[in-house]
């Protein structure tokens, strides 16, 4: 099953997506997501210049060998651009193998371990009443787990909160916009916010919260303790994770479950966090951590240490990635939960897909391969628009983690 063509398709159906499309000599096509939010064209260049020429003529069924070739063979290893490019190839090869064998990818991965994948919704509000309404809407839509974020008194704009009712999209400007941050009001606000949500919505709903890398290990330890009584499902990215040993301090001070990993690209980025049992959930995504092949390697390693999956599922991962994540979710033993931010109707029209949502869960479906197609004509009518993630500063101008 020789690869005879590799096309890189960039489209912006309400937001930017990069898709790799491989074609084999028998006319089968496989899709992979290569979207790296705010750095799309860097991956496009990597694919065009360094990956596509090595794919032509290659046997599409040699998935592991192709992964090793692109990773070890490249000499320069790791990093988001490289690993996203490798991920796209890997996803497309699994898609092709599924189509060639007539099997959905989850069956190639060993078959279902569960009926479907539980997902969590995002709920946000500029203030608490708006947040409580958003949680109500998520529950009415069937979700049993909700990520809660709200505006913080004293801070002009906050990460994770949508503006004027439109779906949250942080990549809001060609040149990065700037936001302002202050940790003390946040640390005061969060326990109050969670108390209000518990008061209004009771104890059964699973609650998650994303700190987005903004605290020091000691600030995070204090926050973890302060919110223990609200029994979070997880506290996400409390500390910038370049400092893996920073999580040891946090871990020793709180039983609040910790989720980390959406910015990781390889198993080596989370080796210590998992091996020392410093986290409860690993959030590596299929697109940014080397594809289905490498994500499974991370999850099997995590299973040894009772760390469960919590795959990143923001709108900046395309429907191809969502499908690939769901095939992994239903087939790994240590699935935890899957993030879901619904794509717009236009994005869904560009990427018609077999996966479905019902009763707070998603299912990859039973179509051969990943179960996603790309409407190239519609995609071409929505060309790339540069968009960057914001940069964050403290009030005195110091650059802070966003
Ligand atoms: O900010 O995917 O948990 N989800 C997140 C995301 C990230 C974006 C960055 O591109 O933190 O919304
Ligand atoms: Co996050």
mmCIF file of C-alpha atoms and ligand atoms in Angstrom:
data_model
loop_
_atom_site.group_PDB
_atom_site.id
_atom_site.type_symbol
_atom_site.label_atom_id
_atom_site.label_comp_id
_atom_site.label_asym_id
_atom_site.label_seq_id
_atom_site.Cartn_x
_atom_site.Cartn_y
_atom_site.Cartn_z
ATOM 1 C CA UNK A 1 0.000 0.000 0.000
ATOM 2 C CA UNK A 2 2.330 2.719 -1.329
ATOM 3 C CA UNK A 3 1.837 6.409 -0.573
ATOM 4 C CA UNK A 4 1.733 8.340 -3.852
ATOM 5 C CA UNK A 5 0.601 11.785 -2.689
ATOM 6 C CA UNK A 6 0.759 13.945 0.447
ATOM 7 C CA UNK A 7 -1.160 17.231 0.441
ATOM 8 C CA UNK A 8 -1.162 19.844 3.203
ATOM 9 C CA UNK A 9 -4.491 21.691 3.353
ATOM 10 C CA UNK A 10 -4.895 24.908 5.345
ATOM 11 C CA UNK A 11 -8.393 26.247 5.947
ATOM 12 C CA UNK A 12 -10.170 28.660 8.276
ATOM 13 C CA UNK A 13 -13.815 27.624 8.738
ATOM 14 C CA UNK A 14 -14.186 30.071 11.690
ATOM 15 C CA UNK A 15 -10.687 29.135 12.927
ATOM 16 C CA UNK A 16 -7.494 27.798 11.343
ATOM 17 C CA UNK A 17 -6.860 24.105 10.755
ATOM 18 C CA UNK A 18 -3.985 22.318 9.025
ATOM 19 C CA UNK A 19 -4.739 18.859 7.608
ATOM 20 C CA UNK A 20 -2.415 16.315 6.024
ATOM 21 C CA UNK A 21 -4.046 14.149 3.368
ATOM 22 C CA UNK A 22 -2.199 11.024 2.232
ATOM 23 C CA UNK A 23 -3.238 9.120 -0.881
ATOM 24 C CA UNK A 24 -2.185 5.539 -1.687
ATOM 25 C CA UNK A 25 -1.685 3.879 -5.056
ATOM 26 C CA UNK A 26 -5.058 2.129 -4.674
ATOM 27 C CA UNK A 27 -6.768 5.505 -4.267
ATOM 28 C CA UNK A 28 -7.414 5.387 -0.516
ATOM 29 C CA UNK A 29 -7.037 8.638 1.427
ATOM 30 C CA UNK A 30 -6.088 9.165 5.069
ATOM 31 C CA UNK A 31 -6.336 12.377 7.124
ATOM 32 C CA UNK A 32 -4.195 13.700 9.960
ATOM 33 C CA UNK A 33 -4.572 16.880 12.028
ATOM 34 C CA UNK A 34 -1.482 19.139 11.957
ATOM 35 C CA UNK A 35 -2.952 22.195 13.709
ATOM 36 C CA UNK A 36 -0.669 24.021 16.160
ATOM 37 C CA UNK A 37 -2.654 27.020 17.370
ATOM 38 C CA UNK A 38 -0.969 30.296 16.389
ATOM 39 C CA UNK A 39 1.973 28.454 14.758
ATOM 40 C CA UNK A 40 0.085 26.793 11.892
ATOM 41 C CA UNK A 41 2.435 27.782 9.083
ATOM 42 C CA UNK A 42 5.531 26.519 10.916
ATOM 43 C CA UNK A 43 4.055 23.002 10.805
ATOM 44 C CA UNK A 44 3.020 23.485 7.166
ATOM 45 C CA UNK A 45 6.638 24.373 6.291
ATOM 46 C CA UNK A 46 8.015 21.424 8.305
ATOM 47 C CA UNK A 47 5.659 19.043 6.522
ATOM 48 C CA UNK A 48 6.318 20.467 3.048
ATOM 49 C CA UNK A 49 10.066 20.820 3.356
ATOM 50 C CA UNK A 50 11.067 17.868 5.512
ATOM 51 C CA UNK A 51 8.330 15.242 5.753
ATOM 52 C CA UNK A 52 6.361 15.003 2.499
ATOM 53 C CA UNK A 53 9.445 14.182 0.339
ATOM 54 C CA UNK A 54 10.227 11.195 2.620
ATOM 55 C CA UNK A 55 6.671 9.819 2.474
ATOM 56 C CA UNK A 56 6.271 9.344 -1.266
ATOM 57 C CA UNK A 57 6.753 5.687 -2.214
ATOM 58 C CA UNK A 58 6.657 4.540 1.444
ATOM 59 C CA UNK A 59 4.556 1.546 2.565
ATOM 60 C CA UNK A 60 1.569 3.086 4.389
ATOM 61 C CA UNK A 61 1.108 0.001 6.598
ATOM 62 C CA UNK A 62 4.499 0.514 8.312
ATOM 63 C CA UNK A 63 3.110 2.826 10.984
ATOM 64 C CA UNK A 64 5.634 2.222 13.781
ATOM 65 C CA UNK A 65 8.615 2.325 11.432
ATOM 66 C CA UNK A 66 7.417 5.611 9.924
ATOM 67 C CA UNK A 67 7.050 7.089 13.423
ATOM 68 C CA UNK A 68 10.592 5.989 14.345
ATOM 69 C CA UNK A 69 11.938 7.266 11.021
ATOM 70 C CA UNK A 70 10.406 10.731 11.484
ATOM 71 C CA UNK A 71 11.343 10.944 15.185
ATOM 72 C CA UNK A 72 14.739 9.242 15.619
ATOM 73 C CA UNK A 73 15.720 9.661 12.005
ATOM 74 C CA UNK A 74 15.413 13.443 12.142
ATOM 75 C CA UNK A 75 18.341 13.912 14.602
ATOM 76 C CA UNK A 76 16.610 17.092 15.942
ATOM 77 C CA UNK A 77 14.016 15.622 18.277
ATOM 78 C CA UNK A 78 10.890 16.708 20.119
ATOM 79 C CA UNK A 79 9.276 20.146 20.130
ATOM 80 C CA UNK A 80 5.703 21.100 19.198
ATOM 81 C CA UNK A 81 6.301 21.765 15.480
ATOM 82 C CA UNK A 82 8.097 18.478 14.821
ATOM 83 C CA UNK A 83 5.778 16.392 16.980
ATOM 84 C CA UNK A 84 2.627 17.905 15.431
ATOM 85 C CA UNK A 85 3.930 17.089 11.953
ATOM 86 C CA UNK A 86 4.724 13.498 13.019
ATOM 87 C CA UNK A 87 1.272 13.250 14.636
ATOM 88 C CA UNK A 88 -0.456 14.213 11.392
ATOM 89 C CA UNK A 89 1.380 11.495 9.462
ATOM 90 C CA UNK A 90 0.634 8.922 12.165
ATOM 91 C CA UNK A 91 -3.105 9.730 12.280
ATOM 92 C CA UNK A 92 -3.343 9.585 8.492
ATOM 93 C CA UNK A 93 -1.626 6.167 8.444
ATOM 94 C CA UNK A 94 -4.048 4.726 11.038
ATOM 95 C CA UNK A 95 -6.933 6.189 9.019
ATOM 96 C CA UNK A 96 -5.586 4.499 5.875
ATOM 97 C CA UNK A 97 -5.099 1.153 7.621
ATOM 98 C CA UNK A 98 -8.677 1.304 8.875
ATOM 99 C CA UNK A 99 -10.007 2.063 5.418
ATOM 100 C CA UNK A 100 -7.863 -0.658 3.847
ATOM 101 C CA UNK A 101 -9.094 -3.289 6.333
ATOM 102 C CA UNK A 102 -12.670 -1.996 6.653
ATOM 103 C CA UNK A 103 -12.236 -1.532 10.416
ATOM 104 C CA UNK A 104 -12.717 1.508 12.655
ATOM 105 C CA UNK A 105 -9.382 2.535 14.196
ATOM 106 C CA UNK A 106 -10.473 1.553 17.726
ATOM 107 C CA UNK A 107 -10.714 -2.058 16.555
ATOM 108 C CA UNK A 108 -7.171 -1.905 15.190
ATOM 109 C CA UNK A 109 -6.106 -0.634 18.637
ATOM 110 C CA UNK A 110 -7.445 -3.712 20.404
ATOM 111 C CA UNK A 111 -11.136 -2.911 20.446
ATOM 112 C CA UNK A 112 -13.433 -1.175 22.866
ATOM 113 C CA UNK A 113 -12.767 -1.214 26.618
ATOM 114 C CA UNK A 114 -15.940 0.818 27.208
ATOM 115 C CA UNK A 115 -19.198 1.711 25.496
ATOM 116 C CA UNK A 116 -18.322 5.398 24.947
ATOM 117 C CA UNK A 117 -16.064 8.188 26.213
ATOM 118 C CA UNK A 118 -17.307 10.525 28.946
ATOM 119 C CA UNK A 119 -16.626 14.153 28.032
ATOM 120 C CA UNK A 120 -16.584 17.401 29.985
ATOM 121 C CA UNK A 121 -18.017 20.709 28.859
ATOM 122 C CA UNK A 122 -16.699 24.230 29.287
ATOM 123 C CA UNK A 123 -18.822 26.664 31.290
ATOM 124 C CA UNK A 124 -17.707 30.253 31.784
ATOM 125 C CA UNK A 125 -19.138 33.618 32.777
ATOM 126 C CA UNK A 126 -17.899 37.148 33.199
ATOM 127 C CA UNK A 127 -19.381 37.000 36.700
ATOM 128 C CA UNK A 128 -20.815 34.302 38.974
ATOM 129 C CA UNK A 129 -24.487 34.529 37.866
ATOM 130 C CA UNK A 130 -23.388 34.178 34.235
ATOM 131 C CA UNK A 131 -21.203 31.187 35.156
ATOM 132 C CA UNK A 132 -24.034 29.500 37.093
ATOM 133 C CA UNK A 133 -26.310 29.885 34.048
ATOM 134 C CA UNK A 134 -23.628 28.385 31.809
ATOM 135 C CA UNK A 135 -23.339 25.387 34.161
ATOM 136 C CA UNK A 136 -27.128 24.962 34.009
ATOM 137 C CA UNK A 137 -26.967 25.012 30.202
ATOM 138 C CA UNK A 138 -24.208 22.359 30.214
ATOM 139 C CA UNK A 139 -26.233 20.108 32.520
ATOM 140 C CA UNK A 140 -29.308 20.559 30.355
ATOM 141 C CA UNK A 141 -27.206 19.507 27.361
ATOM 142 C CA UNK A 142 -26.475 16.249 29.196
ATOM 143 C CA UNK A 143 -22.982 16.817 30.606
ATOM 144 C CA UNK A 144 -22.118 15.305 33.995
ATOM 145 C CA UNK A 145 -18.713 17.014 34.196
ATOM 146 C CA UNK A 146 -18.089 20.723 33.659
ATOM 147 C CA UNK A 147 -14.981 22.902 33.578
ATOM 148 C CA UNK A 148 -15.781 26.160 35.381
ATOM 149 C CA UNK A 149 -14.000 29.489 34.729
ATOM 150 C CA UNK A 150 -15.181 32.998 35.587
ATOM 151 C CA UNK A 151 -14.169 36.634 35.496
ATOM 152 C CA UNK A 152 -12.176 37.703 38.559
ATOM 153 C CA UNK A 153 -13.072 40.922 40.413
ATOM 154 C CA UNK A 154 -10.136 43.307 39.972
ATOM 155 C CA UNK A 155 -8.751 41.740 36.769
ATOM 156 C CA UNK A 156 -9.974 43.255 33.472
ATOM 157 C CA UNK A 157 -10.087 40.060 31.399
ATOM 158 C CA UNK A 158 -9.605 36.438 32.317
ATOM 159 C CA UNK A 159 -8.396 33.353 30.512
ATOM 160 C CA UNK A 160 -11.115 30.862 29.589
ATOM 161 C CA UNK A 161 -14.067 33.274 29.679
ATOM 162 C CA UNK A 162 -15.934 33.870 26.445
ATOM 163 C CA UNK A 163 -16.699 37.396 25.319
ATOM 164 C CA UNK A 164 -20.334 38.494 24.829
ATOM 165 C CA UNK A 165 -21.748 34.992 24.545
ATOM 166 C CA UNK A 166 -19.640 33.915 21.547
ATOM 167 C CA UNK A 167 -17.805 30.567 21.780
ATOM 168 C CA UNK A 168 -14.471 30.985 23.596
ATOM 169 C CA UNK A 169 -11.550 31.374 21.188
ATOM 170 C CA UNK A 170 -8.273 32.619 22.658
ATOM 171 C CA UNK A 171 -6.411 33.123 19.327
ATOM 172 C CA UNK A 172 -7.996 36.533 18.868
ATOM 173 C CA UNK A 173 -5.507 38.678 16.948
ATOM 174 C CA UNK A 174 -2.895 38.363 14.155
ATOM 175 C CA UNK A 175 -0.252 39.972 16.365
ATOM 176 C CA UNK A 176 -0.754 38.699 19.944
ATOM 177 C CA UNK A 177 -3.163 40.738 22.061
ATOM 178 C CA UNK A 178 -2.071 41.405 25.643
ATOM 179 C CA UNK A 179 -3.903 40.521 28.825
ATOM 180 C CA UNK A 180 -3.170 41.539 32.422
ATOM 181 C CA UNK A 181 -2.862 39.127 35.324
ATOM 182 C CA UNK A 182 -2.713 39.334 39.114
ATOM 183 C CA UNK A 183 -2.414 36.232 41.272
ATOM 184 C CA UNK A 184 -3.706 37.444 44.705
ATOM 185 C CA UNK A 185 -7.268 38.307 43.565
ATOM 186 C CA UNK A 186 -7.408 34.995 41.699
ATOM 187 C CA UNK A 187 -6.405 33.011 44.801
ATOM 188 C CA UNK A 188 -9.091 34.836 46.815
ATOM 189 C CA UNK A 189 -11.732 34.408 44.135
ATOM 190 C CA UNK A 190 -11.444 30.737 43.218
ATOM 191 C CA UNK A 191 -12.724 29.180 46.489
ATOM 192 C CA UNK A 192 -15.683 31.622 46.390
ATOM 193 C CA UNK A 193 -16.426 30.708 42.801
ATOM 194 C CA UNK A 194 -16.392 26.981 43.525
ATOM 195 C CA UNK A 195 -18.522 27.459 46.657
ATOM 196 C CA UNK A 196 -21.140 29.271 44.548
ATOM 197 C CA UNK A 197 -21.169 26.487 41.945
ATOM 198 C CA UNK A 198 -21.485 23.761 44.597
ATOM 199 C CA UNK A 199 -24.247 25.740 46.360
ATOM 200 C CA UNK A 200 -26.258 26.104 43.147
ATOM 201 C CA UNK A 201 -25.540 22.734 41.540
ATOM 202 C CA UNK A 202 -24.991 20.302 44.398
ATOM 203 C CA UNK A 203 -22.358 17.676 45.053
ATOM 204 C CA UNK A 204 -22.842 15.176 42.247
ATOM 205 C CA UNK A 205 -21.717 17.244 39.292
ATOM 206 C CA UNK A 206 -18.023 16.727 38.530
ATOM 207 C CA UNK A 207 -16.193 20.055 38.463
ATOM 208 C CA UNK A 208 -12.898 20.850 36.760
ATOM 209 C CA UNK A 209 -10.891 24.062 36.709
ATOM 210 C CA UNK A 210 -7.968 25.218 34.537
ATOM 211 C CA UNK A 211 -5.285 27.417 36.166
ATOM 212 C CA UNK A 212 -3.432 27.716 32.841
ATOM 213 C CA UNK A 213 0.137 27.557 34.181
ATOM 214 C CA UNK A 214 -0.123 30.757 36.252
ATOM 215 C CA UNK A 215 1.040 29.846 39.765
ATOM 216 C CA UNK A 216 4.253 29.003 41.574
ATOM 217 C CA UNK A 217 4.409 25.556 43.220
ATOM 218 C CA UNK A 218 3.721 27.081 46.635
ATOM 219 C CA UNK A 219 0.805 29.234 45.433
ATOM 220 C CA UNK A 220 -0.640 26.151 43.776
ATOM 221 C CA UNK A 221 -0.201 24.111 46.960
ATOM 222 C CA UNK A 222 -2.159 26.734 48.904
ATOM 223 C CA UNK A 223 -4.897 26.852 46.274
ATOM 224 C CA UNK A 224 -5.112 23.057 46.173
ATOM 225 C CA UNK A 225 -5.693 23.027 49.931
ATOM 226 C CA UNK A 226 -8.161 25.921 49.861
ATOM 227 C CA UNK A 227 -10.401 24.139 47.336
ATOM 228 C CA UNK A 228 -10.161 20.586 48.742
ATOM 229 C CA UNK A 229 -13.631 20.805 50.303
ATOM 230 C CA UNK A 230 -15.205 21.312 46.849
ATOM 231 C CA UNK A 231 -13.943 17.917 45.664
ATOM 232 C CA UNK A 232 -12.710 18.937 42.215
ATOM 233 C CA UNK A 233 -12.488 16.250 39.545
ATOM 234 C CA UNK A 234 -9.228 17.986 38.648
ATOM 235 C CA UNK A 235 -7.208 21.167 38.921
ATOM 236 C CA UNK A 236 -5.483 21.680 35.566
ATOM 237 C CA UNK A 237 -2.009 23.052 34.827
ATOM 238 C CA UNK A 238 -1.567 24.785 38.189
ATOM 239 C CA UNK A 239 2.176 25.358 37.575
ATOM 240 C CA UNK A 240 4.177 25.890 34.362
ATOM 241 C CA UNK A 241 5.269 22.362 33.665
ATOM 242 C CA UNK A 242 8.823 22.921 32.478
ATOM 243 C CA UNK A 243 9.530 22.491 36.187
ATOM 244 C CA UNK A 244 8.364 18.914 36.695
ATOM 245 C CA UNK A 245 9.826 18.649 40.201
ATOM 246 C CA UNK A 246 7.748 21.711 41.183
ATOM 247 C CA UNK A 247 4.796 19.342 41.279
ATOM 248 C CA UNK A 248 6.350 17.366 44.131
ATOM 249 C CA UNK A 249 5.811 20.250 46.557
ATOM 250 C CA UNK A 250 2.215 20.672 45.402
ATOM 251 C CA UNK A 251 1.557 16.942 45.673
ATOM 252 C CA UNK A 252 2.785 16.789 49.251
ATOM 253 C CA UNK A 253 0.369 19.499 50.343
ATOM 254 C CA UNK A 254 -2.946 18.653 48.759
ATOM 255 C CA UNK A 255 -5.166 15.752 47.705
ATOM 256 C CA UNK A 256 -6.865 17.884 45.033
ATOM 257 C CA UNK A 257 -6.423 15.829 41.824
ATOM 258 C CA UNK A 258 -3.995 17.351 39.316
ATOM 259 C CA UNK A 259 -4.176 17.234 35.486
ATOM 260 C CA UNK A 260 -1.240 18.333 33.317
ATOM 261 C CA UNK A 261 0.032 17.924 29.793
ATOM 262 C CA UNK A 262 -1.789 19.746 26.999
ATOM 263 C CA UNK A 263 1.472 21.475 26.002
ATOM 264 C CA UNK A 264 3.605 18.313 26.219
ATOM 265 C CA UNK A 265 4.875 16.738 23.028
ATOM 266 C CA UNK A 266 6.482 13.458 24.092
ATOM 267 C CA UNK A 267 6.568 10.828 26.815
ATOM 268 C CA UNK A 268 9.843 12.365 28.014
ATOM 269 C CA UNK A 269 8.041 15.621 28.878
ATOM 270 C CA UNK A 270 5.883 13.779 31.420
ATOM 271 C CA UNK A 271 8.133 10.904 32.443
ATOM 272 C CA UNK A 272 8.856 12.294 35.905
ATOM 273 C CA UNK A 273 5.300 13.555 36.552
ATOM 274 C CA UNK A 274 3.921 10.097 35.778
ATOM 275 C CA UNK A 275 6.723 7.926 37.141
ATOM 276 C CA UNK A 276 6.723 9.737 40.496
ATOM 277 C CA UNK A 277 2.907 9.775 40.612
ATOM 278 C CA UNK A 278 2.838 13.576 40.876
ATOM 279 C CA UNK A 279 -0.332 13.884 38.762
ATOM 280 C CA UNK A 280 -3.664 12.083 38.432
ATOM 281 C CA UNK A 281 -4.493 12.800 34.775
ATOM 282 C CA UNK A 282 -2.259 13.190 31.717
ATOM 283 C CA UNK A 283 -3.686 15.614 29.155
ATOM 284 C CA UNK A 284 -1.405 15.020 26.158
ATOM 285 C CA UNK A 285 -3.284 15.294 22.886
ATOM 286 C CA UNK A 286 -3.133 13.113 19.830
ATOM 287 C CA UNK A 287 -2.105 16.104 17.668
ATOM 288 C CA UNK A 288 0.620 17.664 19.810
ATOM 289 C CA UNK A 289 2.152 14.489 21.228
ATOM 290 C CA UNK A 290 3.111 12.506 18.137
ATOM 291 C CA UNK A 291 -0.175 10.938 17.063
ATOM 292 C CA UNK A 292 -2.056 7.803 18.039
ATOM 293 C CA UNK A 293 1.127 5.709 18.207
ATOM 294 C CA UNK A 294 2.888 7.963 20.712
ATOM 295 C CA UNK A 295 -0.188 8.963 22.729
ATOM 296 C CA UNK A 296 -0.829 5.275 23.372
ATOM 297 C CA UNK A 297 2.788 4.830 24.506
ATOM 298 C CA UNK A 298 2.258 7.652 27.029
ATOM 299 C CA UNK A 299 -1.062 6.230 28.231
ATOM 300 C CA UNK A 300 0.257 2.685 28.652
ATOM 301 C CA UNK A 301 3.165 4.060 30.703
ATOM 302 C CA UNK A 302 0.687 6.153 32.742
ATOM 303 C CA UNK A 303 -1.448 3.074 33.409
ATOM 304 C CA UNK A 304 1.443 1.535 35.380
ATOM 305 C CA UNK A 305 1.202 4.476 37.820
ATOM 306 C CA UNK A 306 -2.607 4.783 38.121
ATOM 307 C CA UNK A 307 -2.557 7.972 36.025
ATOM 308 C CA UNK A 308 -5.605 8.267 33.770
ATOM 309 C CA UNK A 309 -6.114 10.038 30.453
ATOM 310 C CA UNK A 310 -7.776 13.423 30.061
ATOM 311 C CA UNK A 311 -7.080 14.285 26.452
ATOM 312 C CA UNK A 312 -6.989 17.905 25.383
ATOM 313 C CA UNK A 313 -9.996 18.592 23.150
ATOM 314 C CA UNK A 314 -10.100 22.355 22.539
ATOM 315 C CA UNK A 315 -11.508 23.810 19.315
ATOM 316 C CA UNK A 316 -7.979 24.350 18.026
ATOM 317 C CA UNK A 317 -7.733 20.583 17.506
ATOM 318 C CA UNK A 318 -9.621 19.686 14.327
ATOM 319 C CA UNK A 319 -12.450 17.131 14.025
ATOM 320 C CA UNK A 320 -9.778 14.736 12.695
ATOM 321 C CA UNK A 321 -8.018 15.002 16.076
ATOM 322 C CA UNK A 322 -11.294 14.647 17.980
ATOM 323 C CA UNK A 323 -12.033 11.427 16.109
ATOM 324 C CA UNK A 324 -8.522 10.073 16.710
ATOM 325 C CA UNK A 325 -8.767 10.970 20.418
ATOM 326 C CA UNK A 326 -12.109 9.142 20.707
ATOM 327 C CA UNK A 327 -10.739 5.976 19.079
ATOM 328 C CA UNK A 328 -7.953 6.027 21.680
ATOM 329 C CA UNK A 329 -10.355 6.920 24.521
ATOM 330 C CA UNK A 330 -12.594 3.900 24.012
ATOM 331 C CA UNK A 331 -9.687 1.490 23.594
ATOM 332 C CA UNK A 332 -7.210 2.274 26.399
ATOM 333 C CA UNK A 333 -7.645 0.700 29.856
ATOM 334 C CA UNK A 334 -6.921 3.893 31.814
ATOM 335 C CA UNK A 335 -9.314 6.367 30.197
ATOM 336 C CA UNK A 336 -10.274 9.211 32.543
ATOM 337 C CA UNK A 337 -12.315 11.803 30.671
ATOM 338 C CA UNK A 338 -12.181 13.636 27.329
ATOM 339 C CA UNK A 339 -12.352 17.425 26.921
ATOM 340 C CA UNK A 340 -15.006 18.632 24.486
ATOM 341 C CA UNK A 341 -15.377 22.119 23.044
ATOM 342 C CA UNK A 342 -17.857 21.794 20.170
ATOM 343 C CA UNK A 343 -16.693 23.062 16.786
ATOM 344 C CA UNK A 344 -18.814 25.562 14.864
ATOM 345 C CA UNK A 345 -21.361 24.342 12.308
ATOM 346 C CA UNK A 346 -19.051 25.560 9.519
ATOM 347 C CA UNK A 347 -16.086 23.583 10.880
ATOM 348 C CA UNK A 348 -18.291 20.484 11.112
ATOM 349 C CA UNK A 349 -19.410 21.044 7.504
ATOM 350 C CA UNK A 350 -15.792 21.192 6.295
ATOM 351 C CA UNK A 351 -15.005 18.003 8.264
ATOM 352 C CA UNK A 352 -18.079 15.699 8.061
ATOM 353 C CA UNK A 353 -17.600 13.033 10.735
ATOM 354 C CA UNK A 354 -19.010 9.830 12.188
ATOM 355 C CA UNK A 355 -18.447 10.646 15.857
ATOM 356 C CA UNK A 356 -21.453 11.584 17.945
ATOM 357 C CA UNK A 357 -22.336 13.188 21.280
ATOM 358 C CA UNK A 358 -25.170 11.995 23.555
ATOM 359 C CA UNK A 359 -25.832 12.013 27.315
ATOM 360 C CA UNK A 360 -22.509 13.575 28.243
ATOM 361 C CA UNK A 361 -20.489 11.045 26.256
ATOM 362 C CA UNK A 362 -18.988 10.801 22.783
ATOM 363 C CA UNK A 363 -18.531 7.865 20.496
ATOM 364 C CA UNK A 364 -16.108 7.484 17.572
ATOM 365 C CA UNK A 365 -18.620 5.416 15.560
ATOM 366 C CA UNK A 366 -18.001 2.309 13.482
ATOM 367 C CA UNK A 367 -16.921 3.736 10.109
ATOM 368 C CA UNK A 368 -13.674 2.306 8.719
ATOM 369 C CA UNK A 369 -10.646 4.408 9.674
ATOM 370 C CA UNK A 370 -11.074 7.543 11.771
ATOM 371 C CA UNK A 371 -14.510 8.310 10.312
ATOM 372 C CA UNK A 372 -13.779 11.899 9.199
ATOM 373 C CA UNK A 373 -13.721 13.381 5.703
ATOM 374 C CA UNK A 374 -12.573 16.752 4.387
ATOM 375 C CA UNK A 375 -14.745 18.805 2.018
ATOM 376 C CA UNK A 376 -11.874 20.393 0.104
ATOM 377 C CA UNK A 377 -14.079 22.672 -1.981
ATOM 378 C CA UNK A 378 -15.714 24.185 1.081
ATOM 379 C CA UNK A 379 -12.324 24.342 2.835
ATOM 380 C CA UNK A 380 -10.861 26.316 -0.083
ATOM 381 C CA UNK A 381 -13.582 28.937 0.291
ATOM 382 C CA UNK A 382 -12.303 29.717 3.810
ATOM 383 C CA UNK A 383 -8.619 30.635 3.498
ATOM 384 C CA UNK A 384 -6.080 30.910 6.341
ATOM 385 C CA UNK A 385 -6.248 34.016 8.563
ATOM 386 C CA UNK A 386 -3.289 34.660 10.884
ATOM 387 C CA UNK A 387 -4.354 34.427 14.554
ATOM 388 C CA UNK A 388 -2.165 34.272 17.668
ATOM 389 C CA UNK A 389 -2.688 33.384 21.303
ATOM 390 C CA UNK A 390 -2.429 36.332 23.720
ATOM 391 C CA UNK A 391 0.602 37.350 25.770
ATOM 392 C CA UNK A 392 0.096 37.914 29.488
ATOM 393 C CA UNK A 393 1.631 40.639 31.700
ATOM 394 C CA UNK A 394 1.470 41.616 35.360
ATOM 395 C CA UNK A 395 0.300 45.178 36.138
ATOM 396 C CA UNK A 396 3.923 46.432 36.170
ATOM 397 C CA UNK A 397 4.555 45.013 32.686
ATOM 398 C CA UNK A 398 6.371 41.812 33.656
ATOM 399 C CA UNK A 399 5.614 39.030 31.190
ATOM 400 C CA UNK A 400 3.774 36.171 32.938
ATOM 401 C CA UNK A 401 2.747 32.711 31.766
ATOM 402 C CA UNK A 402 -0.498 32.843 29.807
HETATM 403 O O1 LIG B 1 -5.780 27.367 25.903
HETATM 404 O O2 LIG B 1 -6.023 24.943 23.336
HETATM 405 O O3 LIG B 1 -7.866 23.220 28.533
HETATM 406 N N1 LIG B 1 -7.863 23.798 27.511
HETATM 407 C C1 LIG B 1 -7.053 24.824 27.215
HETATM 408 C C2 LIG B 1 -7.140 25.362 25.807
HETATM 409 C C3 LIG B 1 -5.853 26.077 25.377
HETATM 410 C C4 LIG B 1 -5.811 26.196 23.889
HETATM 411 C C5 LIG B 1 -4.482 26.770 23.408
HETATM 412 O O4 LIG B 1 -4.365 26.671 22.039
HETATM 413 O O5 LIG B 1 -6.311 25.240 28.062
HETATM 414 O O6 LIG B 1 -8.261 26.177 25.650
HETATM 415 CO CO1 LIG B 2 -6.002 23.722 29.596
#
